PDB file of C-alpha atoms in Angstrom:
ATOM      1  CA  UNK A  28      94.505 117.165 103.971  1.00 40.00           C
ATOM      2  CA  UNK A  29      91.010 116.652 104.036  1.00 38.00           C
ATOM      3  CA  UNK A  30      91.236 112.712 104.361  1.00 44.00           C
ATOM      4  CA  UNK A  31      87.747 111.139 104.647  1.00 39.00           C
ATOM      5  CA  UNK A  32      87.181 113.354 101.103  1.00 40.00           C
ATOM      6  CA  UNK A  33      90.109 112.030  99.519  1.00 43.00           C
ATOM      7  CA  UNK A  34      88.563 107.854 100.718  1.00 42.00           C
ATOM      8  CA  UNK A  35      85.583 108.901  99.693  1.00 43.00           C
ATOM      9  CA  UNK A  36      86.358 110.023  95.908  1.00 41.00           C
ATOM     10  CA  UNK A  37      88.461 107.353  95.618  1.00 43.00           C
ATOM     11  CA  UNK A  38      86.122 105.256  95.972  1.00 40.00           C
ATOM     12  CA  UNK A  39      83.689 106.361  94.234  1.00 36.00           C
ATOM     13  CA  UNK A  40      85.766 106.334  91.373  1.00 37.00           C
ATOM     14  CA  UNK A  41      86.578 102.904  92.194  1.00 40.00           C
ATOM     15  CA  UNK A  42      82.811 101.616  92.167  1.00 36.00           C
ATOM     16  CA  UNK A  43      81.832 102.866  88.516  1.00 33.00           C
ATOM     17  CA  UNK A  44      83.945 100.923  86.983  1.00 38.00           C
ATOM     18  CA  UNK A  45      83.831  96.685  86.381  1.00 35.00           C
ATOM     19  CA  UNK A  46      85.150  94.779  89.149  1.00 36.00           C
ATOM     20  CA  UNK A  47      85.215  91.145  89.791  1.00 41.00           C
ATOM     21  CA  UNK A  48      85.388  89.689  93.432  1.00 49.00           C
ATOM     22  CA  UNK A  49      88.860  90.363  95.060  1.00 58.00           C
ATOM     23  CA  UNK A  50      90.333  87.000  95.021  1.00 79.00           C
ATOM     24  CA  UNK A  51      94.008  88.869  96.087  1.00 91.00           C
ATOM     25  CA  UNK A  52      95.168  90.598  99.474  1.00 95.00           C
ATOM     26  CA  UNK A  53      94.151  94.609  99.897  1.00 96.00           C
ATOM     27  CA  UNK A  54      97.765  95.683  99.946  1.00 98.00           C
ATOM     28  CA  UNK A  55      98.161  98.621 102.606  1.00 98.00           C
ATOM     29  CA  UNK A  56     101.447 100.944 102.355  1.00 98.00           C
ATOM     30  CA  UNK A  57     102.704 102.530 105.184  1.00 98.00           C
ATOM     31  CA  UNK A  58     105.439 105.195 104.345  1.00 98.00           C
ATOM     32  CA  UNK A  59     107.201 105.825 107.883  1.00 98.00           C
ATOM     33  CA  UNK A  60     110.407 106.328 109.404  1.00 98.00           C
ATOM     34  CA  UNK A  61     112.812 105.391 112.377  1.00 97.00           C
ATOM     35  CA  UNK A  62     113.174 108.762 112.934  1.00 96.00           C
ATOM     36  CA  UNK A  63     109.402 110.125 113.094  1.00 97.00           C
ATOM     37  CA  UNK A  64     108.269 109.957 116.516  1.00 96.00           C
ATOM     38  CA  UNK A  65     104.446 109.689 115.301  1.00 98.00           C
ATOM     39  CA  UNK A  66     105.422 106.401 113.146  1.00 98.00           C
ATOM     40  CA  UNK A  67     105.336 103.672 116.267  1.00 98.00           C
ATOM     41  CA  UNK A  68     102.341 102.950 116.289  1.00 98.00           C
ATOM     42  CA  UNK A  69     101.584 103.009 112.865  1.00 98.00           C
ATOM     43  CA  UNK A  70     104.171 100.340 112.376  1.00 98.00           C
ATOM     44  CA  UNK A  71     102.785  98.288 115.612  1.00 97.00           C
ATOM     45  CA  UNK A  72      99.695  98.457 113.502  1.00 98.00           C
ATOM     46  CA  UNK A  73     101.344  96.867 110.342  1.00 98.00           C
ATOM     47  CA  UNK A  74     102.734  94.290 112.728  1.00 97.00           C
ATOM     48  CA  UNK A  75      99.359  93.431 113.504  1.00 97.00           C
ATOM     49  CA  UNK A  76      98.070  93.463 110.316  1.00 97.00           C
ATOM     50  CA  UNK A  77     100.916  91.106 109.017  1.00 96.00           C
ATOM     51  CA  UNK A  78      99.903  88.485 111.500  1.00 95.00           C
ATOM     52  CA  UNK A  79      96.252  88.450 111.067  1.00 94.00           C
ATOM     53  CA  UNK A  80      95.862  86.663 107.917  1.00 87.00           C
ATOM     54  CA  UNK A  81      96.878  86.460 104.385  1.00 91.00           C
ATOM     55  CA  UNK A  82      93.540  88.530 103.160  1.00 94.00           C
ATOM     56  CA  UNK A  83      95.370  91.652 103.855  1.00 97.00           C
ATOM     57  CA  UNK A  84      99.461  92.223 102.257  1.00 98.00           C
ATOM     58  CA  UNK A  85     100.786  95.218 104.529  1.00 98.00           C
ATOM     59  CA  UNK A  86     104.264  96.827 103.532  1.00 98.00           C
ATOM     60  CA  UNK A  87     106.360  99.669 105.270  1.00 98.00           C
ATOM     61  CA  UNK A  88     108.382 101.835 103.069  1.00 98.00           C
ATOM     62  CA  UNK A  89     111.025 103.718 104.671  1.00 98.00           C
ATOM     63  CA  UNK A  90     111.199 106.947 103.479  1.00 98.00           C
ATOM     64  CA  UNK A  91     114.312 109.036 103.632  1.00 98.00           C
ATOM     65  CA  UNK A  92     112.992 113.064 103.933  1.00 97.00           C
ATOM     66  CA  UNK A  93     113.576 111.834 107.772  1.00 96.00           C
ATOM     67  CA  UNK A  94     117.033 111.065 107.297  1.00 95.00           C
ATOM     68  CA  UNK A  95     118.504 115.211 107.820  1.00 89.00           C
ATOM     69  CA  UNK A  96     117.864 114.818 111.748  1.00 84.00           C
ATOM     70  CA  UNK A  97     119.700 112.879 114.118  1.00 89.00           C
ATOM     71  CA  UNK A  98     119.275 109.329 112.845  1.00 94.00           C
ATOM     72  CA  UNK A  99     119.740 108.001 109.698  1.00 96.00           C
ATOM     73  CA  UNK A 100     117.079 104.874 108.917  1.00 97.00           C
ATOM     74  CA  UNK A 101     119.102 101.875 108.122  1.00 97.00           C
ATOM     75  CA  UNK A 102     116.123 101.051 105.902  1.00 98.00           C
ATOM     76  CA  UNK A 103     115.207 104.338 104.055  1.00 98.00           C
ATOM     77  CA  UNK A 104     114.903 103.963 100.561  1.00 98.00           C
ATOM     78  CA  UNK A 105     114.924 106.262  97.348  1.00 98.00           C
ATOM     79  CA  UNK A 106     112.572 104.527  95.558  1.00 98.00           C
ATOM     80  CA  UNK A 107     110.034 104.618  98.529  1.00 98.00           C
ATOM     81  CA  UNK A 108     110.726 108.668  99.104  1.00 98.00           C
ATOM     82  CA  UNK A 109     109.688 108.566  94.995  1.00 98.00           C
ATOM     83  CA  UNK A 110     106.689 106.068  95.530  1.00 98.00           C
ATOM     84  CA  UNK A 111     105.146 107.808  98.489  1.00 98.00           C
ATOM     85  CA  UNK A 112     105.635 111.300  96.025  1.00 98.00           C
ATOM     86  CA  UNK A 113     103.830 109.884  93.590  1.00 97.00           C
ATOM     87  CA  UNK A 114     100.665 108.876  95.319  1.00 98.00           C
ATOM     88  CA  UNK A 115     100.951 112.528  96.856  1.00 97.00           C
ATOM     89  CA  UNK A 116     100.564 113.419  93.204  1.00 96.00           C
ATOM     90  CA  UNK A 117      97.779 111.371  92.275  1.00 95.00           C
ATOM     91  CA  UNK A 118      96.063 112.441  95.381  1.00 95.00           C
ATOM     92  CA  UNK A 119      96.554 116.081  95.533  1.00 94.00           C
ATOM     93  CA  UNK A 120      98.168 116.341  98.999  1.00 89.00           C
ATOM     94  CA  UNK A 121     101.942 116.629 100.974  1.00 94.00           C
ATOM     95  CA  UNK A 122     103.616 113.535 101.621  1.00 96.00           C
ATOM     96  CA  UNK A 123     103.734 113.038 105.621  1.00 97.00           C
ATOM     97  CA  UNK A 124     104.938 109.891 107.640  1.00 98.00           C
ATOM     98  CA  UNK A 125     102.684 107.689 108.490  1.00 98.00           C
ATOM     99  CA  UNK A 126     101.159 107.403 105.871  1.00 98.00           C
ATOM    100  CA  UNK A 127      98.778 104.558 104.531  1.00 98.00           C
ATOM    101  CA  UNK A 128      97.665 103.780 101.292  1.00 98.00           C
ATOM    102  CA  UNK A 129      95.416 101.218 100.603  1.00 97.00           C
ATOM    103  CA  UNK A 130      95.096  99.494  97.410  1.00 96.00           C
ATOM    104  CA  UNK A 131      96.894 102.429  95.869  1.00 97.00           C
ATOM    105  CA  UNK A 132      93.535 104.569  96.090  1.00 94.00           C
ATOM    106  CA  UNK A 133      93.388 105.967  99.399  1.00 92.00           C
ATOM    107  CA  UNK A 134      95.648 107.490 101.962  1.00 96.00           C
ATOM    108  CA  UNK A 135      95.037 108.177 105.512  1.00 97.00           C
ATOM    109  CA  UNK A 136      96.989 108.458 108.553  1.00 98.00           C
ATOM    110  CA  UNK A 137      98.562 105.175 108.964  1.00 98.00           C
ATOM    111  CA  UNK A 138      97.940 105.653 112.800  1.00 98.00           C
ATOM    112  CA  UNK A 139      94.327 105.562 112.487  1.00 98.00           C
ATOM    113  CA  UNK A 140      93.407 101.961 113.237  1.00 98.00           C
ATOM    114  CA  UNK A 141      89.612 102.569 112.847  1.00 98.00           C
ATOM    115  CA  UNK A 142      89.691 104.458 109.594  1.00 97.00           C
ATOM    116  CA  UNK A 143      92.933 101.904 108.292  1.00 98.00           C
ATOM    117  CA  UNK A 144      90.226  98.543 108.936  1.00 97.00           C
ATOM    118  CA  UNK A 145      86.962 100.662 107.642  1.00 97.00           C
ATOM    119  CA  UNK A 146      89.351 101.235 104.404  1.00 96.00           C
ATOM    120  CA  UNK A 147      90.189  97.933 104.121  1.00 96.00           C
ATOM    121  CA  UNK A 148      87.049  96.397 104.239  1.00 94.00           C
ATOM    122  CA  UNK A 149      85.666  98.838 101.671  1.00 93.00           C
ATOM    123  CA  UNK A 150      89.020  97.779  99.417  1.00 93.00           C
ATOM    124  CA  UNK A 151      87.656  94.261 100.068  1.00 89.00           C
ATOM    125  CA  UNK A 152      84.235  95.171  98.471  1.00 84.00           C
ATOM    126  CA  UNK A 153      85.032  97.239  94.962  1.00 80.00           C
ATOM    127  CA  UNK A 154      88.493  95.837  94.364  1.00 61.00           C
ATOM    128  CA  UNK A 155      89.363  94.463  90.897  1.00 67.00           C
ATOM    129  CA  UNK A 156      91.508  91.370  90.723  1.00 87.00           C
ATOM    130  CA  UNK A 157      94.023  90.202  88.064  1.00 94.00           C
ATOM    131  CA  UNK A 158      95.656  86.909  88.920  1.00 95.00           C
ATOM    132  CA  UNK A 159      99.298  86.932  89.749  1.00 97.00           C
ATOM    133  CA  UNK A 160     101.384  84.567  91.234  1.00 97.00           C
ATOM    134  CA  UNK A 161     105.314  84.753  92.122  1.00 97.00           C
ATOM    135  CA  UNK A 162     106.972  81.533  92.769  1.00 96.00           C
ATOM    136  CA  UNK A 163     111.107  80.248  92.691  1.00 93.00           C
ATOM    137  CA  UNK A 164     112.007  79.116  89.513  1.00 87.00           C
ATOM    138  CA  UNK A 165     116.266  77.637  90.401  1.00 84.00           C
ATOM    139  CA  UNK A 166     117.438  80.428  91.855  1.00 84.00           C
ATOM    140  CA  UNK A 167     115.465  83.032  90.165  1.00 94.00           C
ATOM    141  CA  UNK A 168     111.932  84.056  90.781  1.00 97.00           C
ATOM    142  CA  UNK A 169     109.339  83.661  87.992  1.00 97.00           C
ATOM    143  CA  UNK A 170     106.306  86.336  88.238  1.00 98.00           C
ATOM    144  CA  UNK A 171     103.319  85.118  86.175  1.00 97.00           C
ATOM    145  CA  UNK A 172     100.340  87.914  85.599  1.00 98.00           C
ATOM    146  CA  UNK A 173      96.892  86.411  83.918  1.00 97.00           C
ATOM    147  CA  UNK A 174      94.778  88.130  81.298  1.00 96.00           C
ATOM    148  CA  UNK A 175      92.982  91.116  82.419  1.00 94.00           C
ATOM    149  CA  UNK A 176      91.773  94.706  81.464  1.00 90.00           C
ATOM    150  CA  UNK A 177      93.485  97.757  81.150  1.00 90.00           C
ATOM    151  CA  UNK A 178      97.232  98.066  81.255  1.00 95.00           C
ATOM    152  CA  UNK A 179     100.052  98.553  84.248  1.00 97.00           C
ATOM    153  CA  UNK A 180     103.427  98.372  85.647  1.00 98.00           C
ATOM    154  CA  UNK A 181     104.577  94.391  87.037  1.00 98.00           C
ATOM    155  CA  UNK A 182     106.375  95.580  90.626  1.00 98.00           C
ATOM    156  CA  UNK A 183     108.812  93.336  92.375  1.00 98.00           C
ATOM    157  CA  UNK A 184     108.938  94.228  96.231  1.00 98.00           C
ATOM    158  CA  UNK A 185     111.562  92.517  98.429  1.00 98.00           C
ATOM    159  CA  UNK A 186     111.012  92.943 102.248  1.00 98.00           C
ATOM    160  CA  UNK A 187     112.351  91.683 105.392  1.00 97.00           C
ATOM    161  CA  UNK A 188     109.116  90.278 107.510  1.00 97.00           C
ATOM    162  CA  UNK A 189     110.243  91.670 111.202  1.00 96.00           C
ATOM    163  CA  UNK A 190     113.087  93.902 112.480  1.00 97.00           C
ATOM    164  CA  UNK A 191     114.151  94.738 116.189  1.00 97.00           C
ATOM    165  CA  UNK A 192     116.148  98.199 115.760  1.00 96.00           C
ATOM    166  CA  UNK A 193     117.227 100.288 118.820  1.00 97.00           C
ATOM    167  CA  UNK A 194     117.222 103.435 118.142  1.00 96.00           C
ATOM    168  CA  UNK A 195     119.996 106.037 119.849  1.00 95.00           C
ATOM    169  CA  UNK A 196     119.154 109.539 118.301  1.00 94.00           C
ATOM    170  CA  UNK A 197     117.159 111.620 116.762  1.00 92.00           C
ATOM    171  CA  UNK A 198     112.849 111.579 117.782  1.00 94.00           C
ATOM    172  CA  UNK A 199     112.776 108.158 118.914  1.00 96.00           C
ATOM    173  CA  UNK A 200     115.951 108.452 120.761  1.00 95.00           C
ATOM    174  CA  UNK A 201     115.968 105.468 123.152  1.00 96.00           C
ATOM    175  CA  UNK A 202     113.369 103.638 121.708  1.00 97.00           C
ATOM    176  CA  UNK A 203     113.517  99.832 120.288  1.00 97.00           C
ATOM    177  CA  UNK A 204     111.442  99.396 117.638  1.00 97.00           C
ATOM    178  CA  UNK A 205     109.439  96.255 116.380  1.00 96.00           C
ATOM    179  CA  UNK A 206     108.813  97.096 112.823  1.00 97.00           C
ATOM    180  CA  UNK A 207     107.063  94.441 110.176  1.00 97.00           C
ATOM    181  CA  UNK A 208     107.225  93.402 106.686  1.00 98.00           C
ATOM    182  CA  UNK A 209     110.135  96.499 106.050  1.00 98.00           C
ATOM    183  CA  UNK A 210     110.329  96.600 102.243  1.00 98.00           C
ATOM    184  CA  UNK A 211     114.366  96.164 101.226  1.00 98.00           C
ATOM    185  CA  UNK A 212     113.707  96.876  97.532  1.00 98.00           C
ATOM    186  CA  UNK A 213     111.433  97.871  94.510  1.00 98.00           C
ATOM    187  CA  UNK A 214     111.977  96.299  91.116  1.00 98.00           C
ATOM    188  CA  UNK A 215     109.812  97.433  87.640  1.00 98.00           C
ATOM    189  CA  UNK A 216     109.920  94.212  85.950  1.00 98.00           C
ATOM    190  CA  UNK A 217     108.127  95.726  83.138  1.00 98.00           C
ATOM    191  CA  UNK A 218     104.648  96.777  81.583  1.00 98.00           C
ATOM    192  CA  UNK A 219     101.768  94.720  81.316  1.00 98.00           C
ATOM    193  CA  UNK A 220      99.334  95.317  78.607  1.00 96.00           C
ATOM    194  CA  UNK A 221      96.048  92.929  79.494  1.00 96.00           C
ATOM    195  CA  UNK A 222      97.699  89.646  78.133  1.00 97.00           C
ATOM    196  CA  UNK A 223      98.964  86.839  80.256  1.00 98.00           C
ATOM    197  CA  UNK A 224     102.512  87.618  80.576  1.00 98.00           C
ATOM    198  CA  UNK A 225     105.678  86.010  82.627  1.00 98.00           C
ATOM    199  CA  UNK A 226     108.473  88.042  83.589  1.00 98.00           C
ATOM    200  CA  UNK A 227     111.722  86.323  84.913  1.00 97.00           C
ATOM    201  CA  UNK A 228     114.167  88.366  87.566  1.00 97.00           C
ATOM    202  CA  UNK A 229     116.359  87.765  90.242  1.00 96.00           C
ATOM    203  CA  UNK A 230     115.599  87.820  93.536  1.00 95.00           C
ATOM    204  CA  UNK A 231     115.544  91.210  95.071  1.00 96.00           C
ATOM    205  CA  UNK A 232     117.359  92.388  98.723  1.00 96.00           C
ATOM    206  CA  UNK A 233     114.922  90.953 101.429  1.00 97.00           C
ATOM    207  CA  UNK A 234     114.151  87.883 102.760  1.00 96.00           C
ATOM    208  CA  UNK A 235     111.008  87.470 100.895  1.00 97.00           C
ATOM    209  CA  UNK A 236     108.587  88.735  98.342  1.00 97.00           C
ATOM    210  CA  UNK A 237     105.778  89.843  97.070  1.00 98.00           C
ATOM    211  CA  UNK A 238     104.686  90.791  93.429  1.00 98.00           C
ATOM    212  CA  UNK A 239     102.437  94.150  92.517  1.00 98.00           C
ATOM    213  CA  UNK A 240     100.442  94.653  89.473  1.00 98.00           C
ATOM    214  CA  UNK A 241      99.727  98.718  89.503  1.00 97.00           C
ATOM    215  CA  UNK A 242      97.143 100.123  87.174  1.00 96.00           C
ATOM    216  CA  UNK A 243      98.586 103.358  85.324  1.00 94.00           C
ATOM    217  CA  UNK A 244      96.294 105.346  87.642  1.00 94.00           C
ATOM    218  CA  UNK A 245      98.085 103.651  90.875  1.00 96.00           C
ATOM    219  CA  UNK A 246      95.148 101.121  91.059  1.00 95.00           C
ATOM    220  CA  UNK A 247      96.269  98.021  92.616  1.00 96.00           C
ATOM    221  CA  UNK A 248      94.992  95.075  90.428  1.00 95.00           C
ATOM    222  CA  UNK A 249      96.719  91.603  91.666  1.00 96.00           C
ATOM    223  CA  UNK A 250      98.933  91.235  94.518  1.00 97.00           C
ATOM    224  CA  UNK A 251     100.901  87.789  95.368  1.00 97.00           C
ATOM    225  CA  UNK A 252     103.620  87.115  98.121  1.00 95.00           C
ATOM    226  CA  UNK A 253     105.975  84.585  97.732  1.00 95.00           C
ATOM    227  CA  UNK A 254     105.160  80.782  99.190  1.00 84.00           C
ATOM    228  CA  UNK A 255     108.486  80.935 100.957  1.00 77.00           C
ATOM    229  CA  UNK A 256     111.374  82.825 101.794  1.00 77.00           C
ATOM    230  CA  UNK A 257     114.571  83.274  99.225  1.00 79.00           C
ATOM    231  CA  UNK A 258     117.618  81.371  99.572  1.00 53.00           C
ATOM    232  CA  UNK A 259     119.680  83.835  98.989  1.00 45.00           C
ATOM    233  CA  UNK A 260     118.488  84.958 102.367  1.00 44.00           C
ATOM    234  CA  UNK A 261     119.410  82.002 104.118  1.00 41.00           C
ATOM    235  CA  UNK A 262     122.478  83.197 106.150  1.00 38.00           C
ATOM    236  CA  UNK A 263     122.852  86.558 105.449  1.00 40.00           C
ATOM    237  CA  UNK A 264     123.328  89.125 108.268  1.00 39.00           C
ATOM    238  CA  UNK A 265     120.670  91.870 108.594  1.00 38.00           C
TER     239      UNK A 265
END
């Protein structure tokens, strides 16, 4: 895959159209695995991404295509094997582990600090913003999306924000692993049209949460996390 291409036309495609300042985090998407033995670092990177402000919303998706060896990942998902395909789509490429995809216009190798912060900062620049916020309403969550242009899918991401996992087979046989912000589950809540809409929903697997608005051409345009972490949480083994 010819990365710094694929950056580079997304981008460009980015900066023709309107954009107000980003007022929102760049979300970054690693797709990864327990059991790829190239993932590590990427994930150390997410770590320390997670922990260097709120500017920048960083969320591993466990992917399962990983799963036929050895170990199974406690965390792999469906929905992120069928996430991470799509953006393959979108970008013309394989899917691969790690991978990172910023803003939903970019991927690179998730491994590649330099290129991962160059990518970010360019995000930062030509990023469109559509106010969202996600807050507890009783024990529900209430996801609020402001007026904007264009139209999109509202996504409701539950995540865990650390994990310690020891790993006994497979490539990273013997290896503990310090993974961050490990995404639990991925909810539609619904379409989004340009009007101010509010969309009501239960609170998802994972101790936390964070709210997506996705253009139809896998832009992200608002991104929220939630103030605090759900009480449903509160007590429950993981």
């Amino acid at each position: 895959m010819k990365i710094v291409a694929l950056i580079s036309a997304a981008l460009m495609l980015a900066a023709v159209r309107p954009a107000a300042a980003l007022e929102r985090p760049v979300v970054v998407e690693l797709f990864t695995s327990q059991s790829c033995s190239s993932c590590p670092p990427a994930e150390a990177l997410i770590g320390r991404l997670a922990h260097e402000g709120a500017d920048v919303l960083p969320l591993a998706f466990h992917v399962t295509y990983w799963n036929h060896l050895d170990w199974r990942d406690p965390y792999s998902l469906p929905a992120a094997t069928a996430r991470q395909n799509e953006y393959a789509t979108r970008f013309g490429g394989p899917t691969y582990t790690p991978q990172a995809v910023i803003d939903g216009q970019a991927g690179l190798v998730g491994s590649d600090e330099a290129g991962l912060r160059a990518a970010i900062a360019q995000a930062r620049g030509i990023g469109t913003a559509v106010r969202v916020t996600l807050a507890r309403d009783g024990s529900r969550l209430s996801a609020r999306v402001g007026a904007g242009s264009g139209a999109g899918r509202v996504l409701l991401i539950g995540f865990d924000p650390s994990h310690t996992s020891r790993v006994l087979r497979g490539e990273n046989a013997g290896r503990t692993l310090e993974q961050a912000n490990v995404v639990r589950a991925i909810q539609d809540l619904g379409p989004w049209s340009g009007s101010a809409a509010t969309f009501e929903a239960a609170a998802p697997a994972g101790e936390t949460a964070a709210l997506l608005l996705q253009a139809e051409d896998g832009r992200i345009l608002g991104a929220a996390r939630l103030g605090n972490r759900l009480a449903a949480a509160e007590g429950s083994p993981r």
